[in-house]
Amino acid sequence: MSAPPMAPYAAEDRTGPGILFDIERVNVVLERRTILSSVSLAIKRGQVLGLIGHNGSGKSTLIRLLARQSRPTAGSIHFLNRTLDAWGHRDFARQVAYLPQLPPAAGGLLGRELVALGRFPWHGALGRFTLDDHRHVEDALAMTDTAIFADRAVDTLSGGERQRVWLAMLMAQNASVLLLDEPTSALDLAHQVDVLTLVQRLARERGLTIIVVLHEINMAARFCDRLVALRAGRIIEDDTPQRLMRSVTLERVFGLPMGIISHPEGGHPIAYVR
């Protein structure tokens, strides 16, 4: 079935106060294949913003650009009114923390040791681990409910438990922005809800800005304040979950006939494939 034709989306104001990332007409081309095309987006403070779309739509590419893991072929990205290239590595890491889709192996580290790695931008490789660093590690373990894993080898934890410890490491980093690339992709339903509930709670309690790639639309709609939908490397929708969760919109995003029903308890919209 062919996808419905794309239409312009209602972009958010990119000039107002509180803008963290300003992405302007960004293109990414790899081996003559266009991954992102003319992407423009403003990301404000304090949002949980979900990037959604089918596989290969450009979600992970976009979040890697924001994390400075790759560079655009054309266009510009500003963070706090400075181009990404203008930021030093440690200064940027004190502001922005990134969790890739496949985190590196923990290498036999205990939970507390992994969380302590989040303090690297603050003391450096040869820096002394201070009382303040220890306090941030213990606070991160407490706020993510991972203190029970502090003395366990990370490699022995379940997938959901490991994700919580990785999130604790990001919290110890004390950044104001978290970039999460499909943090629930390998988790069962219960652990997906557990991790995303934690993400939402941290955003609310700590005033964080969280940008998360998700592939399950109902989870994204439940836990995010704003959804940005990509298809074939272009942004085609940018709206609140309540306004985006409509059959015609989701058909444009996923290229499938979609229906919407109301949750029997909360009344919020739930999408399904017709």
mmCIF file with all atom_site columns, N, CA, C and O in Angstrom, residues 54-94:
data_model
loop_
_atom_site.group_PDB
_atom_site.id
_atom_site.type_symbol
_atom_site.label_atom_id
_atom_site.label_alt_id
_atom_site.label_comp_id
_atom_site.label_asym_id
_atom_site.label_entity_id
_atom_site.label_seq_id
_atom_site.pdbx_PDB_ins_code
_atom_site.Cartn_x
_atom_site.Cartn_y
_atom_site.Cartn_z
_atom_site.occupancy
_atom_site.B_iso_or_equiv
_atom_site.pdbx_formal_charge
_atom_site.auth_seq_id
_atom_site.auth_comp_id
_atom_site.auth_asym_id
_atom_site.auth_atom_id
_atom_site.pdbx_PDB_model_num
ATOM 1   N N  . HIS A 1 54 ? 8.767  5.187  11.070 1.00 0.00 ? 54 HIS A N  1
ATOM 2   C CA . HIS A 1 54 ? 9.146  3.823  10.725 1.00 0.00 ? 54 HIS A CA 1
ATOM 3   C C  . HIS A 1 54 ? 10.659 3.652  10.740 1.00 0.00 ? 54 HIS A C  1
ATOM 4   O O  . HIS A 1 54 ? 11.411 4.635  10.801 1.00 0.00 ? 54 HIS A O  1
ATOM 5   N N  . ASN A 1 55 ? 11.127 2.421  10.707 1.00 0.00 ? 55 ASN A N  1
ATOM 6   C CA . ASN A 1 55 ? 12.561 2.160  10.645 1.00 0.00 ? 55 ASN A CA 1
ATOM 7   C C  . ASN A 1 55 ? 13.151 2.810  9.401  1.00 0.00 ? 55 ASN A C  1
ATOM 8   O O  . ASN A 1 55 ? 12.596 2.713  8.312  1.00 0.00 ? 55 ASN A O  1
ATOM 9   N N  . GLY A 1 56 ? 14.300 3.464  9.573  1.00 0.00 ? 56 GLY A N  1
ATOM 10  C CA . GLY A 1 56 ? 14.947 4.127  8.446  1.00 0.00 ? 56 GLY A CA 1
ATOM 11  C C  . GLY A 1 56 ? 14.407 5.508  8.149  1.00 0.00 ? 56 GLY A C  1
ATOM 12  O O  . GLY A 1 56 ? 14.787 6.114  7.137  1.00 0.00 ? 56 GLY A O  1
ATOM 13  N N  . SER A 1 57 ? 13.567 6.049  9.031  1.00 0.00 ? 57 SER A N  1
ATOM 14  C CA . SER A 1 57 ? 12.989 7.372  8.771  1.00 0.00 ? 57 SER A CA 1
ATOM 15  C C  . SER A 1 57 ? 13.936 8.512  9.132  1.00 0.00 ? 57 SER A C  1
ATOM 16  O O  . SER A 1 57 ? 13.684 9.658  8.768  1.00 0.00 ? 57 SER A O  1
ATOM 17  N N  . GLY A 1 58 ? 15.008 8.224  9.869  1.00 0.00 ? 58 GLY A N  1
ATOM 18  C CA . GLY A 1 58 ? 15.980 9.260  10.216 1.00 0.00 ? 58 GLY A CA 1
ATOM 19  C C  . GLY A 1 58 ? 15.999 9.632  11.687 1.00 0.00 ? 58 GLY A C  1
ATOM 20  O O  . GLY A 1 58 ? 16.725 10.550 12.080 1.00 0.00 ? 58 GLY A O  1
ATOM 21  N N  . LYS A 1 59 ? 15.241 8.916  12.526 1.00 0.00 ? 59 LYS A N  1
ATOM 22  C CA . LYS A 1 59 ? 15.148 9.274  13.946 1.00 0.00 ? 59 LYS A CA 1
ATOM 23  C C  . LYS A 1 59 ? 16.509 9.188  14.645 1.00 0.00 ? 59 LYS A C  1
ATOM 24  O O  . LYS A 1 59 ? 16.941 10.136 15.307 1.00 0.00 ? 59 LYS A O  1
ATOM 25  N N  . SER A 1 60 ? 17.164 8.038  14.515 1.00 0.00 ? 60 SER A N  1
ATOM 26  C CA . SER A 1 60 ? 18.448 7.854  15.195 1.00 0.00 ? 60 SER A CA 1
ATOM 27  C C  . SER A 1 60 ? 19.517 8.761  14.612 1.00 0.00 ? 60 SER A C  1
ATOM 28  O O  . SER A 1 60 ? 20.396 9.250  15.341 1.00 0.00 ? 60 SER A O  1
ATOM 29  N N  . THR A 1 61 ? 19.460 9.002  13.323 1.00 0.00 ? 61 THR A N  1
ATOM 30  C CA . THR A 1 61 ? 20.412 9.933  12.712 1.00 0.00 ? 61 THR A CA 1
ATOM 31  C C  . THR A 1 61 ? 20.268 11.312 13.317 1.00 0.00 ? 61 THR A C  1
ATOM 32  O O  . THR A 1 61 ? 21.265 11.976 13.646 1.00 0.00 ? 61 THR A O  1
ATOM 33  N N  . LEU A 1 62 ? 19.036 11.757 13.495 1.00 0.00 ? 62 LEU A N  1
ATOM 34  C CA . LEU A 1 62 ? 18.804 13.086 14.056 1.00 0.00 ? 62 LEU A CA 1
ATOM 35  C C  . LEU A 1 62 ? 19.313 13.185 15.487 1.00 0.00 ? 62 LEU A C  1
ATOM 36  O O  . LEU A 1 62 ? 19.971 14.159 15.857 1.00 0.00 ? 62 LEU A O  1
ATOM 37  N N  . ILE A 1 63 ? 19.050 12.175 16.304 1.00 0.00 ? 63 ILE A N  1
ATOM 38  C CA . ILE A 1 63 ? 19.492 12.270 17.696 1.00 0.00 ? 63 ILE A CA 1
ATOM 39  C C  . ILE A 1 63 ? 21.014 12.161 17.797 1.00 0.00 ? 63 ILE A C  1
ATOM 40  O O  . ILE A 1 63 ? 21.635 12.781 18.668 1.00 0.00 ? 63 ILE A O  1
ATOM 41  N N  . ARG A 1 64 ? 21.635 11.423 16.882 1.00 0.00 ? 64 ARG A N  1
ATOM 42  C CA . ARG A 1 64 ? 23.110 11.378 16.876 1.00 0.00 ? 64 ARG A CA 1
ATOM 43  C C  . ARG A 1 64 ? 23.696 12.733 16.499 1.00 0.00 ? 64 ARG A C  1
ATOM 44  O O  . ARG A 1 64 ? 24.759 13.119 17.003 1.00 0.00 ? 64 ARG A O  1
ATOM 45  N N  . LEU A 1 65 ? 23.028 13.464 15.618 1.00 0.00 ? 65 LEU A N  1
ATOM 46  C CA . LEU A 1 65 ? 23.485 14.813 15.291 1.00 0.00 ? 65 LEU A CA 1
ATOM 47  C C  . LEU A 1 65 ? 23.439 15.707 16.529 1.00 0.00 ? 65 LEU A C  1
ATOM 48  O O  . LEU A 1 65 ? 24.380 16.458 16.799 1.00 0.00 ? 65 LEU A O  1
ATOM 49  N N  . LEU A 1 66 ? 22.333 15.631 17.274 1.00 0.00 ? 66 LEU A N  1
ATOM 50  C CA . LEU A 1 66 ? 22.202 16.460 18.473 1.00 0.00 ? 66 LEU A CA 1
ATOM 51  C C  . LEU A 1 66 ? 23.254 16.098 19.511 1.00 0.00 ? 66 LEU A C  1
ATOM 52  O O  . LEU A 1 66 ? 23.697 16.958 20.277 1.00 0.00 ? 66 LEU A O  1
ATOM 53  N N  . ALA A 1 67 ? 23.651 14.827 19.537 1.00 0.00 ? 67 ALA A N  1
ATOM 54  C CA . ALA A 1 67 ? 24.659 14.366 20.496 1.00 0.00 ? 67 ALA A CA 1
ATOM 55  C C  . ALA A 1 67 ? 26.086 14.599 20.003 1.00 0.00 ? 67 ALA A C  1
ATOM 56  O O  . ALA A 1 67 ? 27.039 14.237 20.701 1.00 0.00 ? 67 ALA A O  1
ATOM 57  N N  . ARG A 1 68 ? 26.250 15.172 18.837 1.00 0.00 ? 68 ARG A N  1
ATOM 58  C CA . ARG A 1 68 ? 27.568 15.411 18.220 1.00 0.00 ? 68 ARG A CA 1
ATOM 59  C C  . ARG A 1 68 ? 28.305 14.109 17.921 1.00 0.00 ? 68 ARG A C  1
ATOM 60  O O  . ARG A 1 68 ? 29.529 14.080 17.873 1.00 0.00 ? 68 ARG A O  1
ATOM 61  N N  . GLN A 1 69 ? 27.556 13.040 17.673 1.00 0.00 ? 69 GLN A N  1
ATOM 62  C CA . GLN A 1 69 ? 28.165 11.778 17.276 1.00 0.00 ? 69 GLN A CA 1
ATOM 63  C C  . GLN A 1 69 ? 28.392 11.729 15.772 1.00 0.00 ? 69 GLN A C  1
ATOM 64  O O  . GLN A 1 69 ? 29.124 10.866 15.279 1.00 0.00 ? 69 GLN A O  1
ATOM 65  N N  . SER A 1 70 ? 27.746 12.607 15.045 1.00 0.00 ? 70 SER A N  1
ATOM 66  C CA . SER A 1 70 ? 27.965 12.747 13.605 1.00 0.00 ? 70 SER A CA 1
ATOM 67  C C  . SER A 1 70 ? 27.658 14.190 13.227 1.00 0.00 ? 70 SER A C  1
ATOM 68  O O  . SER A 1 70 ? 27.151 14.970 14.052 1.00 0.00 ? 70 SER A O  1
ATOM 69  N N  . ARG A 1 71 ? 27.960 14.544 11.978 1.00 0.00 ? 71 ARG A N  1
ATOM 70  C CA . ARG A 1 71 ? 27.787 15.923 11.543 1.00 0.00 ? 71 ARG A CA 1
ATOM 71  C C  . ARG A 1 71 ? 26.893 15.975 10.314 1.00 0.00 ? 71 ARG A C  1
ATOM 72  O O  . ARG A 1 71 ? 26.897 15.045 9.493  1.00 0.00 ? 71 ARG A O  1
ATOM 73  N N  . PRO A 1 72 ? 26.132 17.051 10.154 1.00 0.00 ? 72 PRO A N  1
ATOM 74  C CA . PRO A 1 72 ? 25.269 17.159 8.976  1.00 0.00 ? 72 PRO A CA 1
ATOM 75  C C  . PRO A 1 72 ? 26.066 17.436 7.708  1.00 0.00 ? 72 PRO A C  1
ATOM 76  O O  . PRO A 1 72 ? 27.160 18.014 7.759  1.00 0.00 ? 72 PRO A O  1
ATOM 77  N N  . THR A 1 73 ? 25.502 17.016 6.599  1.00 0.00 ? 73 THR A N  1
ATOM 78  C CA . THR A 1 73 ? 26.094 17.341 5.307  1.00 0.00 ? 73 THR A CA 1
ATOM 79  C C  . THR A 1 73 ? 25.878 18.805 4.969  1.00 0.00 ? 73 THR A C  1
ATOM 80  O O  . THR A 1 73 ? 26.727 19.450 4.347  1.00 0.00 ? 73 THR A O  1
ATOM 81  N N  . ALA A 1 74 ? 24.733 19.334 5.366  1.00 0.00 ? 74 ALA A N  1
ATOM 82  C CA . ALA A 1 74 ? 24.397 20.740 5.131  1.00 0.00 ? 74 ALA A CA 1
ATOM 83  C C  . ALA A 1 74 ? 23.456 21.192 6.234  1.00 0.00 ? 74 ALA A C  1
ATOM 84  O O  . ALA A 1 74 ? 22.857 20.383 6.934  1.00 0.00 ? 74 ALA A O  1
ATOM 85  N N  . GLY A 1 75 ? 23.331 22.519 6.395  1.00 0.00 ? 75 GLY A N  1
ATOM 86  C CA . GLY A 1 75 ? 22.480 23.071 7.423  1.00 0.00 ? 75 GLY A CA 1
ATOM 87  C C  . GLY A 1 75 ? 23.248 23.341 8.707  1.00 0.00 ? 75 GLY A C  1
ATOM 88  O O  . GLY A 1 75 ? 24.466 23.153 8.779  1.00 0.00 ? 75 GLY A O  1
ATOM 89  N N  . SER A 1 76 ? 22.532 23.795 9.737  1.00 0.00 ? 76 SER A N  1
ATOM 90  C CA . SER A 1 76 ? 23.187 24.172 10.984 1.00 0.00 ? 76 SER A CA 1
ATOM 91  C C  . SER A 1 76 ? 22.383 23.701 12.188 1.00 0.00 ? 76 SER A C  1
ATOM 92  O O  . SER A 1 76 ? 21.161 23.548 12.122 1.00 0.00 ? 76 SER A O  1
ATOM 93  N N  . ILE A 1 77 ? 23.097 23.444 13.292 1.00 0.00 ? 77 ILE A N  1
ATOM 94  C CA . ILE A 1 77 ? 22.485 23.100 14.560 1.00 0.00 ? 77 ILE A CA 1
ATOM 95  C C  . ILE A 1 77 ? 23.129 23.975 15.628 1.00 0.00 ? 77 ILE A C  1
ATOM 96  O O  . ILE A 1 77 ? 24.352 23.987 15.774 1.00 0.00 ? 77 ILE A O  1
ATOM 97  N N  . HIS A 1 78 ? 22.294 24.714 16.350 1.00 0.00 ? 78 HIS A N  1
ATOM 98  C CA . HIS A 1 78 ? 22.753 25.533 17.468 1.00 0.00 ? 78 HIS A CA 1
ATOM 99  C C  . HIS A 1 78 ? 22.228 24.950 18.773 1.00 0.00 ? 78 HIS A C  1
ATOM 100 O O  . HIS A 1 78 ? 21.091 24.483 18.840 1.00 0.00 ? 78 HIS A O  1
ATOM 101 N N  . PHE A 1 79 ? 23.058 25.002 19.797 1.00 0.00 ? 79 PHE A N  1
ATOM 102 C CA . PHE A 1 79 ? 22.646 24.644 21.144 1.00 0.00 ? 79 PHE A CA 1
ATOM 103 C C  . PHE A 1 79 ? 22.950 25.836 22.043 1.00 0.00 ? 79 PHE A C  1
ATOM 104 O O  . PHE A 1 79 ? 24.084 26.316 22.085 1.00 0.00 ? 79 PHE A O  1
ATOM 105 N N  . LEU A 1 80 ? 21.916 26.356 22.710 1.00 0.00 ? 80 LEU A N  1
ATOM 106 C CA . LEU A 1 80 ? 22.051 27.556 23.528 1.00 0.00 ? 80 LEU A CA 1
ATOM 107 C C  . LEU A 1 80 ? 22.731 28.676 22.746 1.00 0.00 ? 80 LEU A C  1
ATOM 108 O O  . LEU A 1 80 ? 23.662 29.339 23.228 1.00 0.00 ? 80 LEU A O  1
ATOM 109 N N  . ASN A 1 81 ? 22.262 28.859 21.512 1.00 0.00 ? 81 ASN A N  1
ATOM 110 C CA . ASN A 1 81 ? 22.691 29.953 20.626 1.00 0.00 ? 81 ASN A CA 1
ATOM 111 C C  . ASN A 1 81 ? 24.139 29.855 20.166 1.00 0.00 ? 81 ASN A C  1
ATOM 112 O O  . ASN A 1 81 ? 24.684 30.824 19.634 1.00 0.00 ? 81 ASN A O  1
ATOM 113 N N  . ARG A 1 82 ? 24.756 28.691 20.340 1.00 0.00 ? 82 ARG A N  1
ATOM 114 C CA . ARG A 1 82 ? 26.104 28.465 19.823 1.00 0.00 ? 82 ARG A CA 1
ATOM 115 C C  . ARG A 1 82 ? 26.074 27.234 18.926 1.00 0.00 ? 82 ARG A C  1
ATOM 116 O O  . ARG A 1 82 ? 25.400 26.257 19.232 1.00 0.00 ? 82 ARG A O  1
ATOM 117 N N  . THR A 1 83 ? 26.826 27.280 17.833 1.00 0.00 ? 83 THR A N  1
ATOM 118 C CA . THR A 1 83 ? 26.899 26.107 16.986 1.00 0.00 ? 83 THR A CA 1
ATOM 119 C C  . THR A 1 83 ? 27.508 24.953 17.775 1.00 0.00 ? 83 THR A C  1
ATOM 120 O O  . THR A 1 83 ? 28.303 25.164 18.698 1.00 0.00 ? 83 THR A O  1
ATOM 121 N N  . LEU A 1 84 ? 27.148 23.738 17.407 1.00 0.00 ? 84 LEU A N  1
ATOM 122 C CA . LEU A 1 84 ? 27.677 22.588 18.142 1.00 0.00 ? 84 LEU A CA 1
ATOM 123 C C  . LEU A 1 84 ? 29.194 22.542 18.086 1.00 0.00 ? 84 LEU A C  1
ATOM 124 O O  . LEU A 1 84 ? 29.842 22.142 19.065 1.00 0.00 ? 84 LEU A O  1
ATOM 125 N N  . ASP A 1 85 ? 29.771 22.928 16.966 1.00 0.00 ? 85 ASP A N  1
ATOM 126 C CA . ASP A 1 85 ? 31.231 22.899 16.837 1.00 0.00 ? 85 ASP A CA 1
ATOM 127 C C  . ASP A 1 85 ? 31.913 23.885 17.785 1.00 0.00 ? 85 ASP A C  1
ATOM 128 O O  . ASP A 1 85 ? 33.107 23.739 18.076 1.00 0.00 ? 85 ASP A O  1
ATOM 129 N N  . ALA A 1 86 ? 31.179 24.892 18.245 1.00 0.00 ? 86 ALA A N  1
ATOM 130 C CA . ALA A 1 86 ? 31.773 25.911 19.111 1.00 0.00 ? 86 ALA A CA 1
ATOM 131 C C  . ALA A 1 86 ? 31.892 25.444 20.562 1.00 0.00 ? 86 ALA A C  1
ATOM 132 O O  . ALA A 1 86 ? 32.545 26.105 21.372 1.00 0.00 ? 86 ALA A O  1
ATOM 133 N N  . TRP A 1 87 ? 31.277 24.308 20.879 1.00 0.00 ? 87 TRP A N  1
ATOM 134 C CA . TRP A 1 87 ? 31.330 23.795 22.238 1.00 0.00 ? 87 TRP A CA 1
ATOM 135 C C  . TRP A 1 87 ? 32.546 22.882 22.423 1.00 0.00 ? 87 TRP A C  1
ATOM 136 O O  . TRP A 1 87 ? 32.831 22.038 21.582 1.00 0.00 ? 87 TRP A O  1
ATOM 137 N N  . GLY A 1 88 ? 33.250 23.049 23.552 1.00 0.00 ? 88 GLY A N  1
ATOM 138 C CA . GLY A 1 88 ? 34.285 22.095 23.923 1.00 0.00 ? 88 GLY A CA 1
ATOM 139 C C  . GLY A 1 88 ? 33.645 20.794 24.360 1.00 0.00 ? 88 GLY A C  1
ATOM 140 O O  . GLY A 1 88 ? 32.484 20.762 24.783 1.00 0.00 ? 88 GLY A O  1
ATOM 141 N N  . HIS A 1 89 ? 34.403 19.703 24.297 1.00 0.00 ? 89 HIS A N  1
ATOM 142 C CA . HIS A 1 89 ? 33.842 18.387 24.608 1.00 0.00 ? 89 HIS A CA 1
ATOM 143 C C  . HIS A 1 89 ? 33.319 18.313 26.034 1.00 0.00 ? 89 HIS A C  1
ATOM 144 O O  . HIS A 1 89 ? 32.203 17.842 26.275 1.00 0.00 ? 89 HIS A O  1
ATOM 145 N N  . ARG A 1 90 ? 34.101 18.775 26.996 1.00 0.00 ? 90 ARG A N  1
ATOM 146 C CA . ARG A 1 90 ? 33.676 18.664 28.385 1.00 0.00 ? 90 ARG A CA 1
ATOM 147 C C  . ARG A 1 90 ? 32.539 19.627 28.692 1.00 0.00 ? 90 ARG A C  1
ATOM 148 O O  . ARG A 1 90 ? 31.597 19.274 29.421 1.00 0.00 ? 90 ARG A O  1
ATOM 149 N N  . ASP A 1 91 ? 32.592 20.830 28.154 1.00 0.00 ? 91 ASP A N  1
ATOM 150 C CA . ASP A 1 91 ? 31.506 21.785 28.392 1.00 0.00 ? 91 ASP A CA 1
ATOM 151 C C  . ASP A 1 91 ? 30.189 21.259 27.830 1.00 0.00 ? 91 ASP A C  1
ATOM 152 O O  . ASP A 1 91 ? 29.136 21.398 28.456 1.00 0.00 ? 91 ASP A O  1
ATOM 153 N N  . PHE A 1 92 ? 30.242 20.646 26.645 1.00 0.00 ? 92 PHE A N  1
ATOM 154 C CA . PHE A 1 92 ? 29.024 20.104 26.051 1.00 0.00 ? 92 PHE A CA 1
ATOM 155 C C  . PHE A 1 92 ? 28.501 18.929 26.864 1.00 0.00 ? 92 PHE A C  1
ATOM 156 O O  . PHE A 1 92 ? 27.296 18.806 27.110 1.00 0.00 ? 92 PHE A O  1
ATOM 157 N N  . ALA A 1 93 ? 29.407 18.068 27.337 1.00 0.00 ? 93 ALA A N  1
ATOM 158 C CA . ALA A 1 93 ? 29.005 16.902 28.120 1.00 0.00 ? 93 ALA A CA 1
ATOM 159 C C  . ALA A 1 93 ? 28.425 17.300 29.468 1.00 0.00 ? 93 ALA A C  1
ATOM 160 O O  . ALA A 1 93 ? 27.667 16.524 30.063 1.00 0.00 ? 93 ALA A O  1
ATOM 161 N N  . ARG A 1 94 ? 28.764 18.475 29.957 1.00 0.00 ? 94 ARG A N  1
ATOM 162 C CA . ARG A 1 94 ? 28.160 18.936 31.209 1.00 0.00 ? 94 ARG A CA 1
ATOM 163 C C  . ARG A 1 94 ? 26.723 19.403 30.985 1.00 0.00 ? 94 ARG A C  1
ATOM 164 O O  . ARG A 1 94 ? 25.966 19.548 31.947 1.00 0.00 ? 94 ARG A O  1
#
